[in-house]
mmCIF file of C-alpha atoms in Angstrom:
data_model
loop_
_atom_site.group_PDB
_atom_site.id
_atom_site.type_symbol
_atom_site.label_atom_id
_atom_site.label_comp_id
_atom_site.label_asym_id
_atom_site.label_seq_id
_atom_site.Cartn_x
_atom_site.Cartn_y
_atom_site.Cartn_z
ATOM 1 C CA UNK A 1 -40.513 131.653 -37.016
ATOM 2 C CA UNK A 2 -42.915 134.341 -35.824
ATOM 3 C CA UNK A 3 -45.961 133.045 -34.729
ATOM 4 C CA UNK A 4 -49.352 134.945 -34.407
ATOM 5 C CA UNK A 5 -52.877 134.088 -33.438
ATOM 6 C CA UNK A 6 -55.848 135.759 -35.088
ATOM 7 C CA UNK A 7 -59.498 134.882 -34.156
ATOM 8 C CA UNK A 8 -61.967 135.533 -36.446
ATOM 9 C CA UNK A 9 -65.342 137.039 -35.289
ATOM 10 C CA UNK A 10 -68.280 138.025 -36.953
ATOM 11 C CA UNK A 11 -71.331 139.522 -35.289
ATOM 12 C CA UNK A 12 -74.022 138.087 -37.144
ATOM 13 C CA UNK A 13 -73.573 134.183 -36.767
ATOM 14 C CA UNK A 14 -75.994 132.187 -38.629
ATOM 15 C CA UNK A 15 -77.146 129.773 -35.713
ATOM 16 C CA UNK A 16 -76.484 132.190 -32.896
ATOM 17 C CA UNK A 17 -76.566 135.890 -33.994
ATOM 18 C CA UNK A 18 -74.493 138.333 -31.606
ATOM 19 C CA UNK A 19 -72.969 135.301 -29.894
ATOM 20 C CA UNK A 20 -69.544 136.800 -29.356
ATOM 21 C CA UNK A 21 -70.973 139.560 -27.281
ATOM 22 C CA UNK A 22 -72.957 137.303 -25.050
ATOM 23 C CA UNK A 23 -71.751 136.966 -21.400
ATOM 24 C CA UNK A 24 -69.457 134.301 -20.108
ATOM 25 C CA UNK A 25 -68.848 134.496 -16.466
ATOM 26 C CA UNK A 26 -67.930 138.223 -16.074
ATOM 27 C CA UNK A 27 -66.797 138.752 -19.740
ATOM 28 C CA UNK A 28 -67.995 138.445 -23.253
ATOM 29 C CA UNK A 29 -67.466 135.080 -25.130
ATOM 30 C CA UNK A 30 -64.641 136.942 -27.454
ATOM 31 C CA UNK A 31 -63.098 138.457 -24.715
ATOM 32 C CA UNK A 32 -62.930 135.384 -22.967
ATOM 33 C CA UNK A 33 -61.451 133.625 -25.973
ATOM 34 C CA UNK A 34 -59.074 136.517 -26.569
ATOM 35 C CA UNK A 35 -57.444 136.739 -23.201
ATOM 36 C CA UNK A 36 -57.221 132.682 -22.983
ATOM 37 C CA UNK A 37 -55.235 132.617 -26.070
ATOM 38 C CA UNK A 38 -52.910 135.549 -24.820
ATOM 39 C CA UNK A 39 -52.345 133.697 -21.484
ATOM 40 C CA UNK A 40 -50.942 130.577 -23.207
ATOM 41 C CA UNK A 41 -47.853 132.756 -23.896
ATOM 42 C CA UNK A 42 -47.230 130.856 -27.403
ATOM 43 C CA UNK A 43 -47.596 133.736 -29.669
ATOM 44 C CA UNK A 44 -45.709 136.819 -30.573
ATOM 45 C CA UNK A 45 -49.202 138.785 -31.241
ATOM 46 C CA UNK A 46 -52.776 137.897 -30.857
ATOM 47 C CA UNK A 47 -55.472 139.730 -32.966
ATOM 48 C CA UNK A 48 -59.137 139.553 -33.189
ATOM 49 C CA UNK A 49 -60.603 140.138 -37.012
ATOM 50 C CA UNK A 50 -63.805 141.064 -37.368
ATOM 51 C CA UNK A 51 -66.330 143.068 -39.425
ATOM 52 C CA UNK A 52 -68.182 144.523 -36.404
ATOM 53 C CA UNK A 53 -67.579 147.686 -34.739
ATOM 54 C CA UNK A 54 -69.024 146.284 -31.453
ATOM 55 C CA UNK A 55 -66.497 143.434 -31.254
ATOM 56 C CA UNK A 56 -63.622 145.592 -32.394
ATOM 57 C CA UNK A 57 -64.473 148.158 -29.453
ATOM 58 C CA UNK A 58 -64.955 145.281 -27.161
ATOM 59 C CA UNK A 59 -61.637 144.109 -27.680
ATOM 60 C CA UNK A 60 -59.980 147.436 -27.855
ATOM 61 C CA UNK A 61 -61.376 148.550 -24.875
ATOM 62 C CA UNK A 62 -60.043 145.611 -22.836
ATOM 63 C CA UNK A 63 -56.544 146.396 -23.956
ATOM 64 C CA UNK A 64 -56.548 143.700 -26.760
ATOM 65 C CA UNK A 65 -55.539 144.264 -30.703
ATOM 66 C CA UNK A 66 -58.424 143.999 -33.199
ATOM 67 C CA UNK A 67 -58.448 144.231 -36.931
ATOM 68 C CA UNK A 68 -61.449 145.505 -39.052
ATOM 69 C CA UNK A 69 -62.053 143.487 -42.002
ATOM 70 C CA UNK A 70 -64.824 143.230 -44.619
ATOM 71 C CA UNK A 71 -67.392 140.719 -44.988
ATOM 72 C CA UNK A 72 -66.306 137.260 -45.818
ATOM 73 C CA UNK A 73 -67.767 133.810 -46.274
ATOM 74 C CA UNK A 74 -65.128 131.854 -44.439
ATOM 75 C CA UNK A 75 -63.028 132.438 -41.275
ATOM 76 C CA UNK A 76 -59.789 131.792 -43.257
ATOM 77 C CA UNK A 77 -60.527 134.364 -45.917
ATOM 78 C CA UNK A 78 -61.234 136.954 -42.968
ATOM 79 C CA UNK A 79 -57.925 136.045 -41.483
ATOM 80 C CA UNK A 80 -56.110 136.438 -44.776
ATOM 81 C CA UNK A 81 -57.066 139.848 -45.228
ATOM 82 C CA UNK A 82 -56.284 140.619 -41.527
ATOM 83 C CA UNK A 83 -52.628 139.401 -41.985
ATOM 84 C CA UNK A 84 -51.711 140.645 -45.230
ATOM 85 C CA UNK A 85 -49.653 143.322 -44.037
ATOM 86 C CA UNK A 86 -48.508 141.680 -40.794
ATOM 87 C CA UNK A 87 -44.887 140.412 -40.645
ATOM 88 C CA UNK A 88 -45.284 136.841 -39.454
ATOM 89 C CA UNK A 89 -44.317 132.995 -40.762
ATOM 90 C CA UNK A 90 -47.071 131.004 -38.912
ATOM 91 C CA UNK A 91 -50.603 132.037 -38.250
ATOM 92 C CA UNK A 92 -52.855 129.985 -35.954
ATOM 93 C CA UNK A 93 -56.789 130.555 -36.101
ATOM 94 C CA UNK A 94 -58.351 130.043 -32.954
ATOM 95 C CA UNK A 95 -62.481 130.143 -33.286
ATOM 96 C CA UNK A 96 -63.943 132.941 -31.333
ATOM 97 C CA UNK A 97 -66.536 130.373 -30.051
ATOM 98 C CA UNK A 98 -63.910 127.910 -28.515
ATOM 99 C CA UNK A 99 -63.236 130.021 -25.276
ATOM 100 C CA UNK A 100 -61.977 127.025 -23.336
ATOM 101 C CA UNK A 101 -59.156 126.030 -25.711
ATOM 102 C CA UNK A 102 -56.153 124.812 -24.029
ATOM 103 C CA UNK A 103 -52.388 125.612 -24.477
ATOM 104 C CA UNK A 104 -51.185 122.086 -25.032
ATOM 105 C CA UNK A 105 -53.150 121.345 -28.545
ATOM 106 C CA UNK A 106 -52.091 124.764 -29.660
ATOM 107 C CA UNK A 107 -48.590 123.922 -29.046
ATOM 108 C CA UNK A 108 -48.983 120.559 -30.798
ATOM 109 C CA UNK A 109 -49.883 122.452 -34.055
ATOM 110 C CA UNK A 110 -47.053 125.077 -33.750
ATOM 111 C CA UNK A 111 -44.646 121.878 -33.328
ATOM 112 C CA UNK A 112 -45.944 120.521 -36.675
ATOM 113 C CA UNK A 113 -43.992 123.494 -38.239
ATOM 114 C CA UNK A 114 -40.978 123.283 -36.228
ATOM 115 C CA UNK A 115 -40.527 119.682 -37.340
ATOM 116 C CA UNK A 116 -41.465 120.365 -41.055
ATOM 117 C CA UNK A 117 -37.979 120.727 -42.514
ATOM 118 C CA UNK A 118 -38.987 120.305 -46.063
ATOM 119 C CA UNK A 119 -42.079 122.775 -45.619
ATOM 120 C CA UNK A 120 -44.588 119.905 -46.980
ATOM 121 C CA UNK A 121 -47.250 121.089 -44.566
ATOM 122 C CA UNK A 122 -49.625 124.029 -45.777
ATOM 123 C CA UNK A 123 -51.720 123.996 -42.784
ATOM 124 C CA UNK A 124 -52.215 121.521 -39.786
ATOM 125 C CA UNK A 125 -55.267 120.965 -37.608
ATOM 126 C CA UNK A 126 -56.868 119.018 -34.833
ATOM 127 C CA UNK A 127 -59.021 115.913 -34.632
ATOM 128 C CA UNK A 128 -60.444 113.804 -31.759
ATOM 129 C CA UNK A 129 -61.814 110.382 -31.719
ATOM 130 C CA UNK A 130 -65.751 110.308 -31.455
ATOM 131 C CA UNK A 131 -67.059 107.024 -29.849
ATOM 132 C CA UNK A 132 -70.853 107.763 -29.413
ATOM 133 C CA UNK A 133 -73.336 106.828 -32.358
ATOM 134 C CA UNK A 134 -75.111 110.147 -31.765
ATOM 135 C CA UNK A 135 -72.002 112.051 -31.836
ATOM 136 C CA UNK A 136 -70.727 110.390 -35.170
ATOM 137 C CA UNK A 137 -74.076 110.925 -37.006
ATOM 138 C CA UNK A 138 -74.619 114.357 -35.874
ATOM 139 C CA UNK A 139 -73.658 116.593 -39.095
ATOM 140 C CA UNK A 140 -72.636 119.536 -36.962
ATOM 141 C CA UNK A 141 -69.665 117.233 -35.860
ATOM 142 C CA UNK A 142 -67.307 117.415 -38.966
ATOM 143 C CA UNK A 143 -65.719 114.006 -39.687
ATOM 144 C CA UNK A 144 -62.169 113.661 -41.027
ATOM 145 C CA UNK A 145 -60.387 110.845 -42.692
ATOM 146 C CA UNK A 146 -56.563 110.719 -43.219
ATOM 147 C CA UNK A 147 -53.922 108.865 -44.966
ATOM 148 C CA UNK A 148 -51.149 106.626 -43.287
ATOM 149 C CA UNK A 149 -49.117 109.795 -42.552
ATOM 150 C CA UNK A 150 -51.729 111.816 -40.914
ATOM 151 C CA UNK A 151 -52.684 113.848 -43.820
ATOM 152 C CA UNK A 152 -56.409 114.719 -44.515
ATOM 153 C CA UNK A 153 -57.971 112.953 -47.380
ATOM 154 C CA UNK A 154 -61.524 114.358 -46.888
ATOM 155 C CA UNK A 155 -63.746 116.312 -44.447
ATOM 156 C CA UNK A 156 -67.587 115.770 -44.268
ATOM 157 C CA UNK A 157 -70.723 116.310 -42.144
ATOM 158 C CA UNK A 158 -71.609 112.503 -43.390
ATOM 159 C CA UNK A 159 -70.442 109.618 -41.606
ATOM 160 C CA UNK A 160 -66.873 108.798 -43.199
ATOM 161 C CA UNK A 161 -65.632 105.873 -43.700
ATOM 162 C CA UNK A 162 -68.808 104.031 -44.414
ATOM 163 C CA UNK A 163 -68.887 100.994 -42.006
ATOM 164 C CA UNK A 164 -69.652 98.299 -44.472
ATOM 165 C CA UNK A 165 -67.406 95.452 -43.129
ATOM 166 C CA UNK A 166 -68.880 95.017 -39.807
ATOM 167 C CA UNK A 167 -66.189 92.643 -38.345
ATOM 168 C CA UNK A 168 -63.762 95.510 -38.696
ATOM 169 C CA UNK A 169 -63.578 98.353 -35.807
ATOM 170 C CA UNK A 170 -63.873 101.503 -37.647
ATOM 171 C CA UNK A 171 -62.508 104.681 -35.736
ATOM 172 C CA UNK A 172 -64.238 108.242 -36.434
ATOM 173 C CA UNK A 173 -62.694 111.410 -35.870
ATOM 174 C CA UNK A 174 -64.072 114.677 -35.371
ATOM 175 C CA UNK A 175 -62.363 117.769 -36.895
ATOM 176 C CA UNK A 176 -61.810 120.603 -34.409
ATOM 177 C CA UNK A 177 -61.675 123.702 -36.140
ATOM 178 C CA UNK A 178 -58.390 125.305 -35.003
ATOM 179 C CA UNK A 179 -55.969 125.806 -37.829
ATOM 180 C CA UNK A 180 -52.424 126.505 -38.139
ATOM 181 C CA UNK A 181 -51.379 128.049 -41.499
ATOM 182 C CA UNK A 182 -48.036 129.003 -43.400
ATOM 183 C CA UNK A 183 -48.741 132.598 -44.214
ATOM 184 C CA UNK A 184 -48.103 132.229 -48.051
ATOM 185 C CA UNK A 185 -50.706 128.918 -47.787
ATOM 186 C CA UNK A 186 -53.433 131.195 -46.278
ATOM 187 C CA UNK A 187 -52.982 134.269 -48.750
ATOM 188 C CA UNK A 188 -53.031 131.656 -51.380
ATOM 189 C CA UNK A 189 -56.292 130.248 -50.076
ATOM 190 C CA UNK A 190 -57.996 133.883 -50.141
ATOM 191 C CA UNK A 191 -57.101 134.317 -53.667
ATOM 192 C CA UNK A 192 -58.742 130.953 -54.852
ATOM 193 C CA UNK A 193 -62.356 130.656 -55.959
ATOM 194 C CA UNK A 194 -64.757 128.539 -53.666
ATOM 195 C CA UNK A 195 -64.762 124.963 -54.913
ATOM 196 C CA UNK A 196 -67.527 122.404 -55.541
ATOM 197 C CA UNK A 197 -67.043 120.283 -52.412
ATOM 198 C CA UNK A 198 -66.595 123.357 -50.216
ATOM 199 C CA UNK A 199 -69.990 124.749 -51.454
ATOM 200 C CA UNK A 200 -71.710 121.573 -51.022
ATOM 201 C CA UNK A 201 -70.459 120.620 -47.413
ATOM 202 C CA UNK A 202 -70.005 124.137 -46.378
ATOM 203 C CA UNK A 203 -66.598 123.455 -45.184
ATOM 204 C CA UNK A 204 -63.697 125.962 -45.963
ATOM 205 C CA UNK A 205 -60.956 123.327 -45.525
ATOM 206 C CA UNK A 206 -62.099 121.232 -48.519
ATOM 207 C CA UNK A 207 -60.970 124.548 -50.836
ATOM 208 C CA UNK A 208 -57.291 123.767 -49.551
ATOM 209 C CA UNK A 209 -57.614 119.856 -50.602
ATOM 210 C CA UNK A 210 -59.310 120.705 -53.886
ATOM 211 C CA UNK A 211 -56.394 122.895 -54.607
ATOM 212 C CA UNK A 212 -53.819 120.177 -53.691
ATOM 213 C CA UNK A 213 -52.425 121.628 -50.178
ATOM 214 C CA UNK A 214 -51.716 119.283 -47.651
ATOM 215 C CA UNK A 215 -53.355 119.445 -44.275
ATOM 216 C CA UNK A 216 -51.488 117.528 -41.264
ATOM 217 C CA UNK A 217 -53.963 116.448 -38.590
ATOM 218 C CA UNK A 218 -52.845 116.090 -35.141
ATOM 219 C CA UNK A 219 -54.838 113.908 -32.808
ATOM 220 C CA UNK A 220 -55.644 115.355 -29.499
ATOM 221 C CA UNK A 221 -57.683 114.680 -26.425
ATOM 222 C CA UNK A 222 -58.873 118.077 -25.684
ATOM 223 C CA UNK A 223 -62.630 118.294 -25.337
ATOM 224 C CA UNK A 224 -63.591 121.809 -25.598
ATOM 225 C CA UNK A 225 -67.187 123.433 -25.793
ATOM 226 C CA UNK A 226 -67.723 125.356 -29.219
ATOM 227 C CA UNK A 227 -70.567 127.763 -28.601
ATOM 228 C CA UNK A 228 -72.861 127.422 -31.653
ATOM 229 C CA UNK A 229 -76.260 127.795 -29.874
ATOM 230 C CA UNK A 230 -77.732 129.237 -26.964
ATOM 231 C CA UNK A 231 -77.908 125.673 -25.630
ATOM 232 C CA UNK A 232 -74.049 125.708 -25.843
ATOM 233 C CA UNK A 233 -73.750 128.761 -23.941
ATOM 234 C CA UNK A 234 -75.532 127.330 -20.968
ATOM 235 C CA UNK A 235 -73.435 124.269 -21.008
ATOM 236 C CA UNK A 236 -70.291 126.611 -21.128
ATOM 237 C CA UNK A 237 -71.550 128.733 -18.105
ATOM 238 C CA UNK A 238 -71.704 125.480 -15.924
ATOM 239 C CA UNK A 239 -67.757 125.328 -16.525
ATOM 240 C CA UNK A 240 -67.067 128.712 -15.248
#
């Protein structure tokens, strides 16, 4: 299999405009993420997919590979445009605002496809257990529930499952937005209209489920810092 990583990066983030070009240590956030992904050694190629000339130039001047795309509602749509003419089998989507992502969880996602002889899996993603009530209740933490085989049943900003039977110890899982796609599943996704639950929750992964595609969830203990707000950036700086 030819495996590539694509990092979708738009400049005008809703909650933190321009965040990809903010400085983290001695580099921008997007350059830090890009170089960390390259250094895992897992990928045949690594690209940044962006609609921003600033981000394109930033990656290019630092010796990286970038692809200009049009404007898109979701990162998956942006990646689909970027990989249309790239020869590959598996595409890993690494969020541009996850600069501390480690090698092991990425390898776990790749392994899903290495073991998927029947090609049942359209895409794979990561989850981590949530234990603090505040974290469980936070709508910015997307929760996921799965079937007995680890395939996603639903994703929500609400608390799922609802804990009605108090004698039962419910486990809650946060979705970490790192995806591994079969290229054909990604291109199919981009050809489909946005779906009702996707629009309601503003979660692109629901478009896959609403169209019958299977998402394999892989549990990880990796705790990264997604930089969604200026406050998150300050936390990230303390880890440098």
